Amino acid sequence: MPARRVVTGRSQEPRRRFAEELRLLRAGRGDSLRQLEEVLGWTASTFGKMEGGQSLGSPEVVEALDQHYGTTPMLLTLWELAVADPSQFKEQYRRYMLLEAEAVSLWQYSVSRPPGLLQTPGYAREALAAGGLEGEELEQQIDARIGRRKVLEGSDAPPFRVLLSEAVLRNSLRQLREWRGQLEFLLEAAEHPKVTLHVLPWGTGLHGLDSTDSMFLRLADGRTVVYVENDVRGELIEDSGKVERLHRTYDSVRDLALNPAESRTFILRMLEELPCEPST
């Protein structure tokens, strides 16, 4: 069999290919970054970071660029491939990310932070920076985390049940505006037809998951796997006996939680308790 011929000299890595196409299109059009800012409304820095590979940008920015260059939907397609590319995640998470994308249902218990699928960019930034990430790696991991939301989009999105310990809702961000945005996003997510959200209030006693974030994935072949994570390590569990024990524990914790309507009221009350932002 003859060797596979490379059709173009362009990168085959999705994130790099996306940035490369942005640079080539702008050069071909003769635009400066400042001209893009004037025409499309986003900052020159935003476009510069996208072309440099430090950020993927938002789908709104990409759609605007597609229209500007007359390439619809090429750039958005490349952006979707870059967002979904498991290679942008750290090695220990890649197998889990592949399984998450294939799951037919998901259910999670969160100890102290919202699940990655329900984090805002502001929350993800502070959480990842607290873990020591900075610079280009920080921006890449923020894009990767927010890009995971595509799992919940579309009519064929898997149902997602979330149990949030009250600690998740009490452990606020440093910036009040970002924290308000995170709580508002959780309320918005609770209205999603495929998302069922429960709050586990303090005072319900100890249980088998009280120190371990747990995400259960039911796969198309009928298997269920669990990714468990604490402060120092994460583990993908595929042994059916261990998964079944964890599943029973999850069900018992869910029985202690508030129902979805009570949970939305709980989060709304926390929003109302936030101090008002200073007027500008």
Short mmCIF file of C-alpha atoms in Angstrom, two decimals:
data_model
loop_
_atom_site.label_atom_id
_atom_site.label_comp_id
_atom_site.label_asym_id
_atom_site.label_seq_id
_atom_site.Cartn_x
_atom_site.Cartn_y
_atom_site.Cartn_z
CA MET A 1 0.00 0.00 0.00
CA PRO A 2 1.49 3.38 -0.94
CA ALA A 3 2.24 5.83 1.83
CA ARG A 4 -0.52 8.27 2.67
CA ARG A 5 0.10 11.50 0.78
CA VAL A 6 -0.13 14.75 2.70
CA VAL A 7 -2.54 16.93 0.73
CA THR A 8 -1.54 20.19 2.42
CA GLY A 9 1.29 21.26 4.65
CA ARG A 10 -1.15 22.44 7.30
CA SER A 11 -1.34 21.07 10.81
CA GLN A 12 -3.47 17.99 11.44
CA GLU A 13 -3.84 18.86 15.15
CA PRO A 14 -7.30 20.48 15.49
CA ARG A 15 -6.39 23.39 17.74
CA ARG A 16 -3.32 24.35 15.74
CA ARG A 17 -5.19 23.95 12.46
CA PHE A 18 -7.93 26.30 13.66
CA ALA A 19 -5.38 28.98 14.64
CA GLU A 20 -3.50 28.48 11.37
CA GLU A 21 -6.63 28.97 9.26
CA LEU A 22 -7.45 32.17 11.14
CA ARG A 23 -4.01 33.57 10.39
CA LEU A 24 -4.15 32.57 6.73
CA LEU A 25 -7.61 34.02 6.20
CA ARG A 26 -6.71 37.34 7.77
CA ALA A 27 -3.47 37.57 5.80
CA GLY A 28 -5.32 36.77 2.58
CA ARG A 29 -7.89 39.46 3.31
CA GLY A 30 -5.24 41.99 4.27
CA ASP A 31 -6.91 42.80 7.60
CA SER A 32 -5.08 43.90 10.70
CA LEU A 33 -6.18 42.75 14.14
CA ARG A 34 -7.29 46.32 14.83
CA GLN A 35 -9.44 46.31 11.68
CA LEU A 36 -11.13 43.10 12.84
CA GLU A 37 -11.87 44.80 16.14
CA GLU A 38 -13.46 47.78 14.36
CA VAL A 39 -15.55 45.65 12.01
CA LEU A 40 -16.65 42.78 14.27
CA GLY A 41 -16.69 44.39 17.72
CA TRP A 42 -14.45 42.02 19.69
CA THR A 43 -11.02 43.22 20.85
CA ALA A 44 -7.86 42.87 18.80
CA SER A 45 -6.43 40.93 21.75
CA THR A 46 -9.24 38.35 21.42
CA PHE A 47 -8.40 37.71 17.77
CA GLY A 48 -4.68 37.70 18.51
CA LYS A 49 -5.04 35.03 21.19
CA MET A 50 -7.16 32.89 18.87
CA GLU A 51 -4.59 33.15 16.07
CA GLY A 52 -1.78 32.42 18.51
CA GLY A 53 -3.49 29.29 19.85
CA GLN A 54 -3.86 30.67 23.38
CA SER A 55 -7.67 30.71 23.12
CA LEU A 56 -10.35 29.14 20.94
CA GLY A 57 -12.77 32.02 21.46
CA SER A 58 -16.53 31.68 21.64
CA PRO A 59 -18.81 30.26 18.92
CA GLU A 60 -20.27 33.75 18.46
CA VAL A 61 -16.84 35.16 17.57
CA VAL A 62 -16.15 32.24 15.23
CA GLU A 63 -19.49 32.62 13.45
CA ALA A 64 -18.78 36.32 12.95
CA LEU A 65 -15.38 35.49 11.46
CA ASP A 66 -16.96 32.89 9.17
CA GLN A 67 -19.36 35.52 7.85
CA HIS A 68 -16.60 38.12 7.53
CA TYR A 69 -14.40 35.84 5.45
CA GLY A 70 -17.25 34.15 3.57
CA THR A 71 -16.20 30.72 4.82
CA THR A 72 -19.39 29.61 6.62
CA PRO A 73 -19.39 27.03 8.19
CA MET A 74 -15.71 26.09 7.81
CA LEU A 75 -14.31 27.98 10.79
CA LEU A 76 -17.13 26.90 13.09
CA THR A 77 -16.55 23.29 12.04
CA LEU A 78 -12.84 23.59 12.81
CA TRP A 79 -13.67 25.24 16.14
CA GLU A 80 -16.00 22.35 17.06
CA LEU A 81 -13.28 19.82 16.23
CA ALA A 82 -10.75 21.74 18.32
CA VAL A 83 -13.12 21.99 21.29
CA ALA A 84 -13.92 18.29 21.16
CA ASP A 85 -10.33 17.12 20.66
CA PRO A 86 -9.40 14.96 23.68
CA SER A 87 -5.68 15.67 23.21
CA GLN A 88 -6.14 19.12 24.74
CA PHE A 89 -7.01 17.52 28.07
CA LYS A 90 -4.32 16.34 30.43
CA GLU A 91 -3.33 12.73 29.83
CA GLN A 92 -5.04 11.27 32.91
CA TYR A 93 -8.42 12.67 31.80
CA ARG A 94 -8.38 11.73 28.13
CA ARG A 95 -9.97 8.30 28.34
CA TYR A 96 -12.68 9.70 30.60
CA MET A 97 -13.35 12.55 28.13
CA LEU A 98 -13.79 10.07 25.29
CA LEU A 99 -16.27 8.04 27.36
CA GLU A 100 -18.13 11.17 28.46
CA ALA A 101 -18.68 12.14 24.83
CA GLU A 102 -20.21 8.71 24.15
CA ALA A 103 -22.37 8.44 27.29
CA VAL A 104 -26.13 7.95 26.98
CA SER A 105 -26.75 9.23 30.52
CA LEU A 106 -24.71 10.93 33.22
CA TRP A 107 -25.13 11.49 36.93
CA GLN A 108 -22.78 13.26 39.31
CA TYR A 109 -22.16 14.12 42.95
CA SER A 110 -20.11 17.27 43.57
CA VAL A 111 -18.43 17.89 46.92
CA SER A 112 -17.23 21.50 46.79
CA ARG A 113 -17.29 22.76 43.20
CA PRO A 114 -19.85 22.71 40.38
CA PRO A 115 -19.25 19.90 37.89
CA GLY A 116 -17.09 20.91 34.94
CA LEU A 117 -20.09 20.64 32.60
CA LEU A 118 -21.85 23.38 34.58
CA GLN A 119 -18.99 25.79 35.24
CA THR A 120 -18.89 29.29 33.77
CA PRO A 121 -15.66 30.56 32.17
CA GLY A 122 -15.09 32.80 35.19
CA TYR A 123 -15.43 29.90 37.61
CA ALA A 124 -13.22 27.65 35.50
CA ARG A 125 -10.55 30.33 35.33
CA GLU A 126 -10.33 30.76 39.11
CA ALA A 127 -10.53 27.02 39.79
CA LEU A 128 -7.82 26.12 37.28
CA ALA A 129 -5.57 29.00 38.32
CA ALA A 130 -5.89 27.86 41.94
CA GLY A 131 -4.51 24.52 40.77
CA GLY A 132 -1.38 26.21 39.47
CA LEU A 133 -2.16 26.69 35.78
CA GLU A 134 -1.21 29.96 34.10
CA GLY A 135 -0.58 31.53 30.73
CA GLU A 136 -1.31 29.56 27.58
CA GLU A 137 -1.93 26.30 29.43
CA LEU A 138 -4.57 28.01 31.59
CA GLU A 139 -6.37 29.44 28.56
CA GLN A 140 -6.28 26.07 26.80
CA GLN A 141 -7.75 24.21 29.77
CA ILE A 142 -10.51 26.83 30.21
CA ASP A 143 -11.49 26.37 26.56
CA ALA A 144 -11.39 22.59 26.97
CA ARG A 145 -13.57 22.64 30.08
CA ILE A 146 -16.19 25.01 28.65
CA GLY A 147 -16.17 23.12 25.37
CA ARG A 148 -17.37 20.00 27.21
CA ARG A 149 -20.82 21.61 27.45
CA LYS A 150 -21.47 20.46 23.89
CA VAL A 151 -22.25 17.07 25.46
CA LEU A 152 -25.49 18.61 26.78
CA GLU A 153 -26.52 20.30 23.53
CA GLY A 154 -28.96 19.05 20.91
CA SER A 155 -32.04 16.87 20.99
CA ASP A 156 -29.96 13.72 21.51
CA ALA A 157 -28.10 15.07 24.55
CA PRO A 158 -27.88 12.54 27.41
CA PRO A 159 -29.89 13.15 30.59
CA PHE A 160 -27.68 14.60 33.33
CA ARG A 161 -28.55 14.31 37.04
CA VAL A 162 -26.48 16.46 39.40
CA LEU A 163 -26.26 16.35 43.19
CA LEU A 164 -24.59 19.44 44.64
CA SER A 165 -23.41 19.47 48.22
CA GLU A 166 -24.37 22.75 49.89
CA ALA A 167 -20.63 23.42 50.13
CA VAL A 168 -20.62 23.95 46.35
CA LEU A 169 -22.98 26.89 46.81
CA ARG A 170 -21.17 28.34 49.83
CA ASN A 171 -17.61 28.21 48.48
CA SER A 172 -17.88 31.45 46.50
CA LEU A 173 -15.48 33.01 44.02
CA ARG A 174 -13.38 36.03 44.92
CA GLN A 175 -15.15 38.21 42.36
CA LEU A 176 -18.78 38.80 43.28
CA ARG A 177 -19.88 39.33 39.68
CA GLU A 178 -18.37 36.03 38.54
CA TRP A 179 -19.92 34.19 41.49
CA ARG A 180 -23.34 35.67 40.76
CA GLY A 181 -22.94 34.56 37.17
CA GLN A 182 -22.13 31.01 38.29
CA LEU A 183 -25.21 30.78 40.51
CA GLU A 184 -27.38 32.21 37.74
CA PHE A 185 -25.95 29.65 35.34
CA LEU A 186 -26.82 26.81 37.72
CA LEU A 187 -30.40 28.10 37.85
CA GLU A 188 -30.47 28.27 34.07
CA ALA A 189 -29.08 24.74 33.81
CA ALA A 190 -31.75 23.49 36.23
CA GLU A 191 -34.36 24.55 33.65
CA HIS A 192 -32.69 22.54 30.89
CA PRO A 193 -34.97 19.64 29.85
CA LYS A 194 -32.14 17.12 30.13
CA VAL A 195 -30.70 18.35 33.46
CA THR A 196 -32.04 17.38 36.90
CA LEU A 197 -30.40 19.29 39.73
CA HIS A 198 -30.56 18.48 43.45
CA VAL A 199 -29.00 20.29 46.39
CA LEU A 200 -27.85 18.22 49.37
CA PRO A 201 -28.14 20.63 52.33
CA TRP A 202 -25.90 20.56 55.34
CA GLY A 203 -27.18 18.59 58.30
CA THR A 204 -28.09 15.40 56.43
CA GLY A 205 -25.26 13.48 58.08
CA LEU A 206 -22.24 11.58 56.79
CA HIS A 207 -22.50 9.42 53.68
CA GLY A 208 -20.31 7.37 51.39
CA LEU A 209 -19.55 10.16 48.90
CA ASP A 210 -18.99 13.09 51.25
CA SER A 211 -15.32 13.50 50.29
CA THR A 212 -15.37 12.26 46.70
CA ASP A 213 -16.60 13.86 43.49
CA SER A 214 -18.20 11.10 41.42
CA MET A 215 -19.38 11.06 37.80
CA PHE A 216 -21.28 8.02 36.54
CA LEU A 217 -21.45 7.39 32.80
CA ARG A 218 -23.86 4.87 31.29
CA LEU A 219 -22.52 3.84 27.89
CA ALA A 220 -24.32 2.69 24.78
CA ASP A 221 -23.24 -0.92 25.34
CA GLY A 222 -25.06 -0.98 28.70
CA ARG A 223 -21.97 -0.65 30.89
CA THR A 224 -21.63 1.99 33.56
CA VAL A 225 -18.26 3.45 34.56
CA VAL A 226 -17.44 5.94 37.32
CA TYR A 227 -14.81 8.63 37.53
CA VAL A 228 -14.04 9.48 41.15
CA GLU A 229 -11.81 12.31 42.26
CA ASN A 230 -10.62 13.83 45.52
CA ASP A 231 -8.04 16.51 46.33
CA VAL A 232 -5.03 14.38 45.38
CA ARG A 233 -6.05 11.86 42.72
CA GLY A 234 -8.66 10.75 40.22
CA GLU A 235 -9.55 7.25 39.06
CA LEU A 236 -11.73 5.77 36.35
CA ILE A 237 -13.52 2.71 37.78
CA GLU A 238 -14.80 0.11 35.32
CA ASP A 239 -15.07 -2.98 37.55
CA SER A 240 -18.80 -3.80 37.62
CA GLY A 241 -18.85 -4.77 41.31
CA LYS A 242 -17.23 -1.53 42.44
CA VAL A 243 -19.47 0.50 40.13
CA GLU A 244 -22.59 -1.16 41.53
CA ARG A 245 -21.57 -0.39 45.12
CA LEU A 246 -20.93 3.25 44.25
CA HIS A 247 -24.24 3.42 42.39
CA ARG A 248 -26.15 2.21 45.45
CA THR A 249 -24.34 4.81 47.54
CA TYR A 250 -25.27 7.52 45.04
CA ASP A 251 -28.93 6.51 45.16
CA SER A 252 -28.95 6.70 48.96
CA VAL A 253 -27.41 10.20 48.84
CA ARG A 254 -29.97 11.33 46.28
CA ASP A 255 -32.73 10.24 48.67
CA LEU A 256 -31.36 12.75 51.21
CA ALA A 257 -31.28 15.67 48.78
CA LEU A 258 -33.88 18.34 48.08
CA ASN A 259 -36.14 17.74 45.10
CA PRO A 260 -35.51 19.80 41.93
CA ALA A 261 -38.07 22.50 42.75
CA GLU A 262 -36.75 22.89 46.31
CA SER A 263 -33.21 22.96 44.95
CA ARG A 264 -33.96 25.81 42.54
CA THR A 265 -35.54 27.75 45.41
CA PHE A 266 -32.44 27.11 47.53
CA ILE A 267 -30.11 28.51 44.85
CA LEU A 268 -32.39 31.47 44.19
CA ARG A 269 -32.36 32.31 47.90
CA MET A 270 -28.56 32.26 47.87
CA LEU A 271 -28.56 34.65 44.93
CA GLU A 272 -30.86 37.00 46.80
CA GLU A 273 -28.54 36.91 49.82
CA LEU A 274 -25.54 38.13 47.81
CA PRO A 275 -24.55 41.73 48.56
CA CYS A 276 -25.39 44.24 45.88
CA GLU A 277 -22.56 45.16 43.57
CA PRO A 278 -21.35 48.74 43.95
CA SER A 279 -22.88 51.10 41.44
CA THR A 280 -20.57 52.54 38.81
#
